[in-house]
Amino acid sequence: EAQVTQNPRYLITVTGKKLTVTCSQNMNHEYMSWYRQDPGLGLRQIYYSMNVEVTDKGDVPEGYKVSRKEKRNFPLILESPSPNQTSLYFCASSLKPSGRIDTQYFGPGTRLTVL
Amino acid sequence: AQKVTQAQTEISVVEKEDVTLDCVYETRDTTYYLFWYKQPLSGELVFLIRRNSFDEQNEISGRYSWNFQKSTSSFNFTITASQVVDSAVYFCALSEVTDSWGKFQFGAGTQVVVTP
């Protein structure tokens, strides 16, 4: 089954404790992206990756890091989480960012709370 | 810079009423894609439609229809004869191709509440 998986689905942590949210897709997609969703703000793009070893900033990259060492995985790293990073996070993937046949497949989301 | 505006925060209707969700976008790019996604209470994001900037034909899919008007930079979404299962948050999104390919801009979303 084609899917994007995220782990963990729920996480409560404390300020400053490094954490990683994993994202994996099984569709051989080149493009992957991370978003955060906050009430009233919709989804905002954090980082995206056009292919292995190619990453770029979205609109809200501060406080986050990513890496793309393998095509299937695109982890999101919070080196020193702060309460303002409490949010719902979505990972997405598609063959290309956008095109005639491409659409983004989203993971189920990770709800992060930073105390 | 890209920008997507969904001015309606919440729309409440009674079942069988029609509901139209507005989406206005800004872009200087001539080649771009517009999307609508649905997010039901369960939280997942469901793709509904993609439209490219060169295709201004309106589209109908069952009870859903989309009106793309480049002249007013709008990509509105209508649900005809709404049902309780249509209750969800709907997001409009924009992706440029020529400039900043890979960047996506989402609107703030419109919550649709359909009551029986």
GROMACS .gro file of C-alpha atoms in nm:
model
  231
    1GLU     CA    1   0.000   0.000   0.000
    2ALA     CA    2   0.134   0.342  -0.101
    3GLN     CA    3   0.180   0.550   0.208
    4VAL     CA    4   0.370   0.811   0.403
    5THR     CA    5   0.443   0.715   0.761
    6GLN     CA    6   0.542   0.939   1.047
    7ASN     CA    7   0.671   0.851   1.389
    8PRO     CA    8   0.591   0.920   1.659
    9ARG     CA    9   0.227   1.016   1.615
   10TYR     CA   10   0.217   1.190   1.950
   11LEU     CA   11   0.500   1.336   2.153
   12ILE     CA   12   0.520   1.540   2.470
   13THR     CA   13   0.864   1.671   2.553
   14VAL     CA   14   1.038   1.946   2.745
   15THR     CA   15   1.213   2.257   2.629
   16GLY     CA   16   1.564   2.195   2.500
   17LYS     CA   17   1.549   1.818   2.463
   18LYS     CA   18   1.650   1.726   2.110
   19LEU     CA   19   1.401   1.521   1.916
   20THR     CA   20   1.355   1.372   1.571
   21VAL     CA   21   1.030   1.306   1.389
   22THR     CA   22   1.076   1.046   1.120
   23CYS     CA   23   0.904   1.042   0.783
   24SER     CA   24   0.919   0.760   0.535
   25GLN     CA   25   0.750   0.698   0.199
   26ASN     CA   26   0.734   0.381  -0.007
   27MET     CA   27   0.645   0.534  -0.344
   28ASN     CA   28   0.996   0.619  -0.468
   29HIS     CA   29   0.902   0.986  -0.466
   30GLU     CA   30   1.171   1.245  -0.529
   31TYR     CA   31   0.998   1.532  -0.352
   32MET     CA   32   0.930   1.544   0.020
   33SER     CA   33   0.820   1.824   0.245
   34TRP     CA   34   0.743   1.913   0.606
   35TYR     CA   35   0.458   2.135   0.725
   36ARG     CA   36   0.329   2.255   1.053
   37GLN     CA   37  -0.037   2.325   1.114
   38ASP     CA   38  -0.152   2.580   1.369
   39PRO     CA   39  -0.507   2.707   1.431
   40GLY     CA   40  -0.595   2.998   1.208
   41LEU     CA   41  -0.272   2.973   1.011
   42GLY     CA   42  -0.333   2.673   0.791
   43LEU     CA   43  -0.032   2.469   0.689
   44ARG     CA   44   0.304   2.637   0.669
   45GLN     CA   45   0.596   2.477   0.494
   46ILE     CA   46   0.908   2.421   0.704
   47TYR     CA   47   1.153   2.252   0.466
   48TYR     CA   48   1.134   2.062   0.144
   49SER     CA   49   1.360   1.832  -0.052
   50MET     CA   50   1.370   1.796  -0.428
   51ASN     CA   51   1.582   1.481  -0.410
   52VAL     CA   52   1.852   1.305  -0.207
   53GLU     CA   53   2.094   1.557  -0.056
   54VAL     CA   54   1.889   1.849  -0.193
   55THR     CA   55   1.694   2.044   0.068
   56ASP     CA   56   1.564   2.398   0.089
   57LYS     CA   57   1.385   2.624   0.333
   58GLY     CA   58   1.014   2.679   0.333
   59ASP     CA   59   0.845   2.972   0.501
   60VAL     CA   60   0.914   2.878   0.865
   61PRO     CA   61   1.248   2.695   0.889
   62GLU     CA   62   1.378   2.856   1.210
   63GLY     CA   63   1.445   2.604   1.484
   64TYR     CA   64   1.429   2.302   1.253
   65LYS     CA   65   1.676   2.092   1.061
   66VAL     CA   66   1.626   1.823   0.801
   67SER     CA   67   1.836   1.574   0.613
   68ARG     CA   68   1.776   1.362   0.307
   69LYS     CA   69   2.032   1.087   0.293
   70GLU     CA   70   1.799   0.831   0.137
   71LYS     CA   71   1.517   0.881  -0.105
   72ARG     CA   72   1.254   0.726   0.121
   73ASN     CA   73   1.334   0.911   0.445
   74PHE     CA   74   1.311   1.276   0.540
   75PRO     CA   75   1.348   1.326   0.917
   76LEU     CA   76   1.265   1.652   1.090
   77ILE     CA   77   1.503   1.745   1.370
   78LEU     CA   78   1.436   1.988   1.651
   79GLU     CA   79   1.774   2.044   1.815
   80SER     CA   80   1.640   2.254   2.103
   81PRO     CA   81   1.261   2.253   2.102
   82SER     CA   82   1.072   2.546   2.245
   83PRO     CA   83   0.703   2.583   2.340
   84ASN     CA   84   0.630   2.781   2.023
   85GLN     CA   85   0.707   2.465   1.827
   86THR     CA   86   0.407   2.296   1.979
   87SER     CA   87   0.207   2.209   1.672
   88LEU     CA   88   0.071   1.942   1.441
   89TYR     CA   89   0.332   1.834   1.189
   90PHE     CA   90   0.273   1.676   0.851
   91CYS     CA   91   0.516   1.514   0.616
   92ALA     CA   92   0.429   1.487   0.248
   93SER     CA   93   0.575   1.336  -0.066
   94SER     CA   94   0.516   1.338  -0.439
   95LEU     CA   95   0.700   1.237  -0.753
   96LYS     CA   96   0.773   1.600  -0.834
   97PRO     CA   97   0.663   1.912  -0.641
   98SER     CA   98   0.378   1.975  -0.880
   99GLY     CA   99   0.286   1.878  -1.229
  100ARG     CA  100   0.013   1.739  -1.443
  101ILE     CA  101  -0.003   1.414  -1.258
  102ASP     CA  102   0.163   1.490  -0.929
  103THR     CA  103  -0.008   1.547  -0.603
  104GLN     CA  104   0.122   1.535  -0.252
  105TYR     CA  105   0.052   1.237  -0.031
  106PHE     CA  106   0.042   1.335   0.332
  107GLY     CA  107   0.140   1.139   0.637
  108PRO     CA  108  -0.105   1.100   0.927
  109GLY     CA  109   0.050   1.384   1.129
  110THR     CA  110   0.256   1.412   1.448
  111ARG     CA  111   0.116   1.609   1.736
  112LEU     CA  112   0.403   1.763   1.930
  113THR     CA  113   0.375   1.936   2.264
  114VAL     CA  114   0.677   2.115   2.408
  115LEU     CA  115   0.645   2.204   2.776
  116ALA     CA  116   0.595   3.612  -0.310
  117GLN     CA  117   0.302   3.378  -0.295
  118LYS     CA  118  -0.008   3.427  -0.094
  119VAL     CA  119  -0.331   3.238  -0.058
  120THR     CA  120  -0.631   3.392   0.113
  121GLN     CA  121  -0.933   3.204   0.235
  122ALA     CA  122  -1.138   3.482   0.385
  123GLN     CA  123  -1.412   3.259   0.524
  124THR     CA  124  -1.309   3.110   0.856
  125GLU     CA  125  -1.622   2.902   0.908
  126ILE     CA  126  -1.937   2.833   0.711
  127SER     CA  127  -2.238   2.663   0.864
  128VAL     CA  128  -2.511   2.518   0.646
  129VAL     CA  129  -2.802   2.284   0.678
  130GLU     CA  130  -2.787   1.960   0.487
  131LYS     CA  131  -2.879   1.990   0.117
  132GLU     CA  132  -2.779   2.353   0.098
  133ASP     CA  133  -2.505   2.455  -0.144
  134VAL     CA  134  -2.187   2.604  -0.004
  135THR     CA  135  -1.913   2.796  -0.184
  136LEU     CA  136  -1.563   2.834  -0.046
  137ASP     CA  137  -1.358   3.125  -0.171
  138CYS     CA  138  -0.987   3.115  -0.250
  139VAL     CA  139  -0.791   3.413  -0.376
  140TYR     CA  140  -0.423   3.384  -0.460
  141GLU     CA  141  -0.135   3.610  -0.548
  142THR     CA  142   0.158   3.518  -0.767
  143ARG     CA  143   0.382   3.679  -1.024
  144ASP     CA  144   0.456   3.346  -1.185
  145THR     CA  145   0.282   3.260  -1.510
  146THR     CA  146   0.300   2.887  -1.445
  147TYR     CA  147   0.153   2.758  -1.123
  148TYR     CA  148  -0.076   2.497  -0.976
  149LEU     CA  149  -0.370   2.536  -0.744
  150PHE     CA  150  -0.501   2.268  -0.513
  151TRP     CA  151  -0.786   2.198  -0.277
  152TYR     CA  152  -0.749   1.962   0.016
  153LYS     CA  153  -1.002   1.835   0.268
  154GLN     CA  154  -0.920   1.769   0.631
  155PRO     CA  155  -1.200   1.585   0.811
  156LEU     CA  156  -1.219   1.561   1.189
  157SER     CA  157  -0.999   1.253   1.178
  158GLY     CA  158  -0.714   1.484   1.077
  159GLU     CA  159  -0.579   1.338   0.755
  160LEU     CA  160  -0.534   1.557   0.449
  161VAL     CA  161  -0.721   1.442   0.142
  162PHE     CA  162  -0.639   1.571  -0.204
  163LEU     CA  163  -0.945   1.693  -0.395
  164ILE     CA  164  -0.827   1.868  -0.709
  165ARG     CA  165  -0.528   2.018  -0.890
  166ARG     CA  166  -0.558   2.287  -1.157
  167ASN     CA  167  -0.273   2.437  -1.359
  168SER     CA  168  -0.260   2.801  -1.460
  169PHE     CA  169  -0.313   2.728  -1.827
  170ASP     CA  170  -0.634   2.538  -1.781
  171GLU     CA  171  -0.924   2.764  -1.691
  172GLN     CA  172  -1.194   2.509  -1.758
  173ASN     CA  173  -1.424   2.463  -1.466
  174GLU     CA  174  -1.446   2.113  -1.330
  175ILE     CA  175  -1.723   1.910  -1.176
  176SER     CA  176  -1.681   1.591  -0.981
  177GLY     CA  177  -2.004   1.460  -0.839
  178ARG     CA  178  -2.133   1.719  -0.594
  179TYR     CA  179  -1.805   1.913  -0.607
  180SER     CA  180  -1.726   2.184  -0.860
  181TRP     CA  181  -1.445   2.431  -0.900
  182ASN     CA  182  -1.444   2.772  -1.066
  183PHE     CA  183  -1.100   2.896  -1.171
  184GLN     CA  184  -1.087   3.259  -1.283
  185LYS     CA  185  -0.743   3.388  -1.368
  186SER     CA  186  -0.875   3.742  -1.421
  187THR     CA  187  -0.970   3.766  -1.054
  188SER     CA  188  -0.702   3.525  -0.922
  189SER     CA  189  -0.966   3.308  -0.768
  190PHE     CA  190  -1.018   2.935  -0.743
  191ASN     CA  191  -1.350   2.881  -0.569
  192PHE     CA  192  -1.495   2.551  -0.459
  193THR     CA  193  -1.866   2.468  -0.442
  194ILE     CA  194  -2.030   2.175  -0.270
  195THR     CA  195  -2.378   2.116  -0.406
  196ALA     CA  196  -2.648   1.960  -0.187
  197SER     CA  197  -2.415   1.939   0.112
  198GLN     CA  198  -2.412   1.635   0.337
  199VAL     CA  199  -2.299   1.585   0.695
  200VAL     CA  200  -1.995   1.395   0.565
  201ASP     CA  201  -1.878   1.718   0.398
  202SER     CA  202  -1.809   1.866   0.741
  203ALA     CA  203  -1.435   1.933   0.741
  204VAL     CA  204  -1.171   2.200   0.704
  205TYR     CA  205  -1.090   2.278   0.343
  206PHE     CA  206  -0.757   2.420   0.235
  207CYS     CA  207  -0.663   2.593  -0.086
  208ALA     CA  208  -0.295   2.579  -0.186
  209LEU     CA  209  -0.065   2.730  -0.446
  210SER     CA  210   0.257   2.600  -0.598
  211GLU     CA  211   0.462   2.800  -0.842
  212VAL     CA  212   0.661   2.619  -1.109
  213THR     CA  213   0.887   2.878  -1.266
  214ASP     CA  214   0.995   3.039  -0.944
  215SER     CA  215   1.053   2.859  -0.613
  216TRP     CA  216   0.951   2.520  -0.748
  217GLY     CA  217   0.894   2.306  -0.442
  218LYS     CA  218   0.745   2.578  -0.227
  219PHE     CA  219   0.381   2.550  -0.131
  220GLN     CA  220   0.156   2.813   0.017
  221PHE     CA  221  -0.163   2.711   0.193
  222GLY     CA  222  -0.454   2.926   0.292
  223ALA     CA  223  -0.569   2.937   0.651
  224GLY     CA  224  -0.854   2.701   0.575
  225THR     CA  225  -1.232   2.722   0.587
  226GLN     CA  226  -1.423   2.506   0.831
  227VAL     CA  227  -1.749   2.376   0.689
  228VAL     CA  228  -2.011   2.258   0.932
  229VAL     CA  229  -2.309   2.076   0.785
  230THR     CA  230  -2.594   2.007   1.022
  231PRO     CA  231  -2.876   1.761   0.955
   0.00000   0.00000   0.00000
